Amino acid sequence: MRTIQWAFAALLATAAADSNLTDKSRNILPSAFKPPQVFRNTNLVRNINLDKSYPRETINVVVENIDAKAQSEYYLPFVAGDIARIGALEVRDKKDAATGPFAAEVVEVDPYSATEYYKITFPTPLAPKAQITLAISYYALSALNPKPSQLNSQNDKQYVHYAFSAYAPSAYATANQKTKLKLSTTDVPDAPSLPASLNTEGKTDPQKQGSTYIYGPYVDVPAGATQDTHVRYEYTHPLPHSSLLERDVEISHWGGNAAFEERHWLSNRAATLKNQFSRVAYQQAAYYNPPSTALKELRYPLAIGSQDAYFIDDIGNVSTSRFRSNLREANLELKPRYPMFGGWNYSFKTGWNSDLGSVVRALKGKSDEFVLKVPFFEGPKLSEGMEYERAVVRVILPEGAKILTWDTTVPVVSNTTSLHRTFMDTVGRTTLTLTSINLVDELRDRELIVTYEYPFSARFRKPVVTTLGLFVVYMASYVIGNLDVRIGNKGKVA
């Protein structure tokens, strides 16, 4: 599977914002590894949000150092295999908003191990008996599964199944914890009850409060303990999934333009149709617009000032699109050639241009150095959410430019610098390629900042080379045109 293959690349990733260099070292632990019991969770509250097509988990935990020495490495466990679907894991100090995200990396464990870990490193070691409140957040891709997996009718309701543990994942003993599950509906036909003996207050879990299900409180939960459960609820919406997103940002100082292009390979993980698709039934349903598992349109909010938008798929230009750009907004509304029901795929590319001054500025006092600031990726913005298995972003700078630094808060698993050759280039354009995995659309507004040097002499390389090339062609034409290639005597004819 593509996800598992790219999970190994995630071993190089960090959730920290400063990731200018790919760290090629790995932490390899034996299958019998268990984190040292130097911490204790005094209080833990976990929130699981199921409003969208992917779960978002947030864990707020008060961690106490129970060791005699200062400690700085905190481990977060996951079931083997699940860690390949975890994306955008971030850890912050909940009581210190000014502090950036902590370094977090996947620890490579022996393949026979049943547990895999994220290692979280505190900026400063936690002193003995001291406490810190961690805010841990992450997303789980492809975690919702339609049940049943097929629909009898195009307009049937869809129910999805989500399996989880009532106990929050922890490598340390927890004194007190609670889990809250937030759903988007009250139509929940299956949510098994847990024994009341587990709950500190003697209540049967889950406790229902509208569309929120509460598990706990639980006290004195051992390290690594799990309490498997699940929930099956109504979710008649598409489950959009992108196996690959390729994004190009091409900068032209001569043209004063920034060209953007994104190529998507989409699929819908919703329940498939048991019978053949009926165009008649689909058109009839359009009059009252009931909830549907079909993905019918994609909305692209773009930066103000965007222009020249296009929408192309494997067949060619798609006319079922609408682009609106004014002083207040720029929106691109796309409609695929067909509604994407469960199990259906669609690949396309879209692009647009922006004024260079809106994304690039010169550094103060340095006429040869520039800063580029663009979104790491954009993509459609859907109410159901969009998940990306893999994203490859290329920043193509002018010929002769040199990358000085780059920075983004999106976790990056690899980065390379190469040359990209296009029409009339000599040595090629400097290109920065960044690869990320397990992203969601909630990260679409995070910025990518690239600082580069573009010498004054390099700006005239192309016009000089073009001029010299044309001059050589003209001179060659002149010389060849004046060559005497006749055979025989060259005397004058009377």
XYZ file of C-alpha atoms in Angstrom:
494
model
C 0.000 0.000 0.000
C 1.169 3.509 -0.850
C 0.402 4.745 2.681
C 2.573 2.095 4.344
C 5.395 2.708 1.903
C 5.452 6.396 2.651
C 5.139 5.790 6.377
C 8.806 4.815 6.411
C 9.639 8.189 4.919
C 7.839 9.775 7.850
C 10.605 8.517 10.109
C 12.576 11.519 8.921
C 9.852 14.038 9.659
C 9.573 16.472 12.521
C 6.599 18.527 13.500
C 8.838 21.440 14.382
C 8.649 24.524 12.201
C 12.404 24.669 11.544
C 13.060 21.935 9.015
C 15.529 23.427 6.539
C 17.618 20.256 6.507
C 16.340 16.710 6.320
C 17.518 14.738 9.330
C 18.769 11.399 8.028
C 19.387 9.803 11.402
C 16.929 7.261 12.784
C 16.059 6.059 16.238
C 15.831 2.275 16.077
C 14.428 0.532 19.123
C 14.094 -3.176 19.875
C 10.682 -4.819 19.742
C 10.722 -5.219 23.538
C 11.323 -1.492 24.082
C 9.241 0.204 26.761
C 9.588 3.910 27.546
C 11.214 4.599 30.924
C 8.527 5.321 33.514
C 9.854 8.760 34.376
C 6.564 10.610 33.832
C 3.058 10.404 35.237
C -0.079 11.840 33.651
C -1.956 13.516 36.489
C -4.927 14.566 34.350
C -5.827 13.856 30.730
C -8.739 14.955 28.534
C -9.029 13.651 24.977
C -11.394 15.110 22.355
C -12.166 13.212 19.147
C -13.941 15.300 16.514
C -15.853 13.335 13.849
C -17.497 16.282 12.089
C -15.486 15.700 8.919
C -14.383 12.783 6.786
C -11.311 12.278 8.991
C -11.050 12.181 12.806
C -9.157 14.928 14.586
C -7.854 14.096 18.038
C -6.739 16.595 20.667
C -5.163 15.464 23.937
C -4.627 17.896 26.794
C -2.524 16.246 29.460
C -0.770 17.432 32.614
C 2.575 15.615 32.753
C 4.623 15.337 35.951
C 8.252 14.271 36.184
C 8.422 11.560 38.872
C 12.091 10.789 38.281
C 15.003 12.088 40.331
C 16.576 13.687 37.237
C 15.363 16.230 34.706
C 13.719 14.572 31.690
C 13.029 15.829 28.173
C 11.815 12.827 26.106
C 8.118 11.940 26.213
C 6.800 8.970 24.204
C 3.345 8.723 22.609
C 2.335 5.155 21.580
C 0.255 3.983 18.632
C -0.839 0.522 17.538
C 1.503 -0.910 14.904
C 0.231 0.037 11.458
C -1.906 2.926 12.662
C 1.050 5.293 12.794
C 1.222 5.206 8.977
C -2.123 7.056 8.921
C -1.258 9.716 11.510
C -0.660 13.163 10.102
C 0.288 16.674 11.231
C 1.039 15.666 14.812
C 1.815 18.791 16.843
C 2.728 19.211 20.487
C 2.679 22.547 22.294
C 2.817 23.925 25.807
C -0.832 24.705 26.475
C 0.025 27.371 29.060
C 2.654 29.109 26.931
C 1.185 30.134 23.590
C 4.387 31.925 22.580
C 6.332 28.668 22.545
C 6.362 27.007 19.147
C 5.621 23.344 18.504
C 7.920 20.833 20.163
C 10.091 18.503 18.098
C 8.215 15.258 17.433
C 9.515 12.353 15.384
C 8.515 8.797 14.649
C 10.733 6.229 16.325
C 11.491 3.242 14.131
C 10.703 0.051 16.034
C 11.496 -3.543 15.274
C 8.822 -4.796 12.803
C 7.778 -7.496 15.289
C 6.739 -4.890 17.843
C 3.008 -4.377 18.427
C 3.497 -0.723 19.364
C 5.101 2.229 17.612
C 5.988 5.564 19.147
C 6.317 9.252 18.530
C 9.149 10.749 20.544
C 8.384 14.263 21.793
C 11.331 16.357 22.927
C 10.761 19.252 25.319
C 12.639 22.501 24.542
C 14.020 22.451 28.086
C 14.212 19.386 30.359
C 11.433 19.090 32.920
C 12.796 19.271 36.450
C 11.912 16.603 39.061
C 8.387 16.996 40.474
C 7.695 19.760 37.942
C 4.652 19.681 35.672
C 3.895 20.741 32.112
C 0.564 20.837 30.280
C 0.853 19.404 26.790
C -1.619 20.039 23.958
C -1.227 17.179 21.467
C -3.194 17.206 18.221
C -3.167 14.998 15.128
C -5.337 13.637 12.336
C -6.012 10.037 11.313
C -6.442 9.420 7.590
C -8.657 6.676 6.138
C -9.985 5.926 9.627
C -13.713 5.996 8.743
C -15.103 2.946 6.943
C -18.604 2.727 5.424
C -20.724 0.014 7.000
C -22.408 -1.463 5.034
C -19.903 -0.960 2.265
C -22.584 -0.801 -0.465
C -25.734 1.292 -0.939
C -28.877 -0.111 -2.545
C -29.844 3.300 -3.899
C -28.007 6.489 -4.835
C -30.039 8.388 -2.241
C -29.656 5.944 0.659
C -28.181 7.031 3.954
C -24.572 6.131 4.636
C -23.293 4.867 7.981
C -19.606 4.840 8.848
C -17.721 2.808 11.434
C -14.984 4.241 13.645
C -12.963 2.023 15.995
C -10.975 3.490 18.888
C -9.961 2.935 22.501
C -11.900 4.508 25.353
C -8.520 4.953 27.040
C -6.270 7.577 25.508
C -2.988 6.203 24.128
C -0.286 6.695 26.749
C 3.065 5.149 27.539
C 2.741 6.291 31.157
C 0.346 5.666 34.029
C -2.571 8.113 34.101
C -4.178 9.203 37.356
C -7.364 10.575 35.818
C -8.647 10.722 32.237
C -11.731 11.272 30.112
C -12.559 10.943 26.399
C -15.149 13.029 24.545
C -16.429 11.955 21.147
C -18.098 14.716 19.115
C -20.326 13.528 16.253
C -22.113 15.443 13.515
C -25.431 13.640 14.077
C -27.617 12.004 16.709
C -28.381 9.049 14.402
C -26.073 6.497 16.039
C -27.375 2.924 15.694
C -24.339 1.289 17.264
C -22.283 2.496 20.233
C -21.600 -0.454 22.581
C -21.894 0.104 26.312
C -18.867 -0.438 28.530
C -19.049 -1.979 32.026
C -20.017 0.532 34.694
C -17.232 -0.854 36.877
C -14.673 0.904 34.658
C -16.140 4.334 35.280
C -15.041 6.092 38.464
C -18.569 7.399 39.030
C -20.161 4.013 38.337
C -21.860 5.217 35.148
C -22.311 3.166 31.999
C -20.285 4.540 29.136
C -20.790 6.178 26.762
C -22.766 8.970 28.393
C -24.792 10.829 25.778
C -25.103 14.611 25.711
C -26.743 15.474 22.397
C -24.286 14.509 19.686
C -21.399 14.192 22.177
C -20.467 10.845 23.732
C -18.389 10.841 26.927
C -16.211 7.976 28.174
C -14.984 8.254 31.747
C -13.681 9.523 34.031
C -11.253 6.649 34.569
C -8.663 6.621 37.338
C -5.311 4.898 37.761
C -5.094 3.658 34.200
C -1.873 1.640 33.681
C 0.636 2.533 30.997
C -0.308 1.139 27.592
C -3.826 0.098 28.681
C -6.556 -0.014 26.004
C -10.317 -0.467 26.079
C -11.446 -1.222 22.551
C -14.803 0.101 21.435
C -16.384 1.609 18.342
C -19.187 3.796 17.094
C -21.311 3.564 13.954
C -23.123 6.717 12.935
C -24.927 8.292 9.997
C -22.662 10.286 7.679
C -24.279 10.773 4.268
C -21.430 12.734 2.774
C -18.515 11.910 0.496
C -15.208 10.737 1.949
C -12.772 12.601 -0.346
C -9.261 11.197 -0.502
C -6.321 12.382 -2.590
C -3.638 9.767 -3.208
C -1.300 12.387 -4.679
C -1.152 16.167 -4.929
C 1.527 17.785 -7.066
C 1.921 21.551 -6.813
C 4.209 23.837 -8.836
C 4.976 27.446 -7.986
C 6.927 29.091 -10.814
C 8.457 32.526 -10.281
C 9.291 34.905 -13.154
C 10.954 38.238 -12.382
C 11.035 39.277 -16.041
C 7.338 38.619 -16.462
C 6.437 39.907 -12.992
C 4.327 36.802 -12.524
C 3.858 33.860 -10.150
C 2.272 30.849 -11.848
C 0.550 28.181 -9.757
C -0.532 24.723 -10.866
C -1.946 21.814 -8.848
C -2.504 18.266 -10.087
C -4.869 16.039 -8.109
C -5.601 12.313 -8.090
C -8.888 12.072 -6.175
C -11.053 9.191 -5.036
C -14.179 8.872 -2.938
C -13.926 6.358 -0.081
C -17.678 6.413 0.533
C -19.897 3.341 0.188
C -20.090 2.050 -3.380
C -23.313 1.661 -5.372
C -24.739 -1.837 -5.417
C -26.578 -1.165 -8.673
C -25.572 0.788 -11.741
C -25.543 4.569 -11.662
C -28.809 6.110 -12.862
C -28.534 9.519 -14.527
C -32.326 9.922 -14.373
C -32.459 9.362 -10.604
C -29.530 11.724 -10.161
C -31.233 14.512 -12.127
C -34.510 14.002 -10.242
C -32.710 14.305 -6.901
C -31.129 17.587 -8.014
C -34.470 19.375 -7.573
C -34.633 18.800 -3.806
C -30.877 18.279 -3.229
C -30.900 15.539 -0.542
C -27.707 14.542 1.311
C -25.553 12.390 -0.921
C -22.310 10.455 -0.818
C -21.413 11.833 -4.256
C -18.764 14.520 -4.629
C -20.414 16.973 -6.998
C -18.281 20.116 -6.929
C -15.011 21.505 -5.632
C -14.487 25.033 -4.342
C -11.098 26.712 -4.509
C -10.675 29.908 -2.452
C -7.678 31.669 -4.013
C -5.646 34.705 -3.043
C -7.128 38.061 -3.952
C -5.794 39.169 -7.321
C -5.543 35.681 -8.820
C -6.322 35.545 -12.532
C -6.263 33.371 -15.679
C -7.602 30.278 -13.898
C -8.018 27.021 -15.833
C -9.423 23.529 -15.147
C -8.208 20.537 -17.197
C -8.676 16.790 -16.774
C -7.451 13.761 -18.724
C -9.792 14.518 -21.636
C -9.064 18.232 -21.941
C -10.463 21.567 -20.856
C -13.506 21.314 -18.561
C -16.024 24.065 -19.198
C -18.152 23.303 -16.110
C -16.224 25.736 -13.938
C -16.701 29.264 -12.716
C -14.022 31.746 -11.721
C -14.814 34.931 -9.827
C -12.118 37.459 -8.993
C -12.592 40.956 -7.630
C -11.120 43.311 -5.051
C -12.604 41.307 -2.159
C -12.217 37.664 -3.166
C -11.114 35.142 -5.767
C -12.983 31.845 -6.006
C -12.707 28.978 -8.444
C -15.715 26.646 -8.507
C -15.154 23.339 -10.265
C -17.636 20.695 -11.331
C -16.191 17.361 -12.494
C -17.564 15.804 -15.659
C -19.519 13.337 -13.527
C -20.592 13.054 -9.865
C -18.027 11.038 -7.899
C -19.842 8.302 -5.997
C -18.128 5.864 -3.648
C -15.207 4.034 -5.243
C -15.023 6.447 -8.192
C -11.820 8.275 -9.180
C -11.093 11.572 -10.898
C -7.795 13.230 -11.824
C -7.419 16.821 -12.950
C -5.192 19.854 -12.831
C -5.947 23.484 -12.222
C -3.817 26.594 -12.356
C -3.816 30.361 -12.084
C -1.503 33.378 -12.112
C -0.786 36.072 -9.546
C 1.116 39.317 -9.614
C 4.697 38.737 -8.469
C 4.531 41.615 -6.000
C 1.817 39.836 -4.027
C 4.079 36.891 -3.119
C 7.671 38.155 -3.463
C 9.401 41.103 -1.843
C 13.004 42.259 -1.754
C 14.847 42.185 1.547
C 15.452 45.624 2.981
C 18.943 46.843 2.144
C 19.712 43.807 -0.047
C 18.751 44.313 -3.669
C 19.817 40.791 -4.663
C 17.904 38.857 -1.978
C 14.181 38.119 -2.063
C 11.579 36.408 0.103
C 8.810 34.278 -1.382
C 5.759 33.618 0.799
C 3.011 31.358 -0.550
C 0.643 28.715 0.883
C 2.308 25.311 1.112
C -0.682 23.960 -0.791
C -4.193 25.154 -1.530
C -6.548 22.603 -3.000
C -10.335 22.422 -2.648
C -12.015 23.557 0.556
C -14.930 21.249 1.356
C -17.301 21.105 4.306
C -16.583 17.360 4.510
C -12.837 17.983 4.524
C -10.154 16.600 2.234
C -7.258 14.308 3.122
C -4.008 13.996 1.175
C -1.959 10.821 1.295
C 1.062 12.449 -0.303
C 1.888 15.993 -1.452
C 4.858 17.060 -3.590
C 5.484 20.812 -3.786
C 7.966 22.331 -6.236
C 9.145 25.935 -6.100
C 10.741 26.850 -9.439
C 12.872 29.993 -9.139
C 14.372 32.066 -11.975
C 17.506 30.814 -13.692
C 20.588 31.799 -11.717
C 18.775 32.099 -8.366
C 20.257 30.448 -5.273
C 18.151 29.212 -2.366
C 19.358 30.543 0.984
C 16.745 29.204 3.445
C 13.237 27.824 3.493
C 10.725 27.312 6.286
C 7.239 25.899 6.788
C 5.117 24.606 9.664
C 3.869 21.706 7.522
C 5.765 18.491 8.411
C 8.138 17.646 5.552
C 9.597 14.160 5.071
C 12.115 15.029 2.366
C 13.539 18.014 0.509
C 15.790 18.259 -2.535
C 17.269 21.046 -4.641
C 17.682 20.460 -8.361
C 17.566 22.154 -11.759
C 14.455 22.409 -13.921
C 15.048 23.118 -17.612
C 12.460 24.846 -19.758
C 12.388 26.702 -23.067
C 15.410 28.952 -23.751
C 17.142 28.020 -20.483
C 20.909 27.576 -20.337
C 21.829 25.828 -17.071
C 18.262 25.442 -15.785
C 16.113 26.951 -13.062
C 16.775 26.306 -9.393
C 13.994 24.098 -8.002
C 13.130 23.252 -4.404
C 11.085 20.046 -4.040
C 9.334 19.272 -0.741
C 7.420 16.073 0.034
C 4.854 15.636 2.806
C 2.496 12.823 3.728
C -0.815 12.543 5.580
C -2.081 16.095 5.205
C -5.603 17.489 5.551
C -7.255 20.579 4.142
C -7.115 22.339 7.518
C -3.412 22.868 6.809
C -4.025 24.529 3.435
C -3.350 28.067 4.665
C 0.014 27.307 6.235
C 2.791 29.232 4.583
C 5.958 28.224 2.797
C 8.673 30.886 3.018
C 11.692 30.705 0.709
C 14.574 33.167 0.857
C 16.725 33.243 -2.250
C 19.490 35.247 -3.883
C 19.019 36.478 -7.435
C 22.094 38.464 -8.562
C 21.667 41.409 -10.896
C 23.926 39.730 -13.473
C 21.779 36.586 -13.497
C 18.685 38.597 -14.431
C 20.214 39.425 -17.808
C 21.468 35.924 -18.546
C 18.484 34.900 -20.643
C 18.175 38.076 -22.775
C 21.946 38.108 -23.355
C 22.003 34.426 -24.301
C 18.933 34.909 -26.524
C 20.508 37.908 -28.258
C 23.797 36.089 -28.787
C 21.961 33.042 -30.063
C 20.007 35.072 -32.603
C 23.197 36.872 -33.646
C 24.962 33.549 -34.224
C 22.004 32.314 -36.295
C 21.979 35.456 -38.425
C 25.758 35.358 -38.924
C 25.640 31.664 -39.815
C 22.834 32.369 -42.305
C 24.847 35.205 -43.836
C 28.015 33.119 -44.159
C 26.222 30.116 -45.584
C 24.276 32.316 -47.997
C 27.484 33.770 -49.440
C 29.300 30.473 -49.918
C 30.004 29.538 -53.524
C 29.128 25.879 -53.803
C 29.208 25.622 -57.617
C 31.146 22.735 -59.202
C 33.630 23.493 -62.000
C 35.265 26.671 -63.274
C 34.328 29.850 -61.496
C 35.191 32.201 -64.366
C 32.849 34.851 -65.593
C 30.295 33.875 -68.213
C 30.332 36.102 -71.377
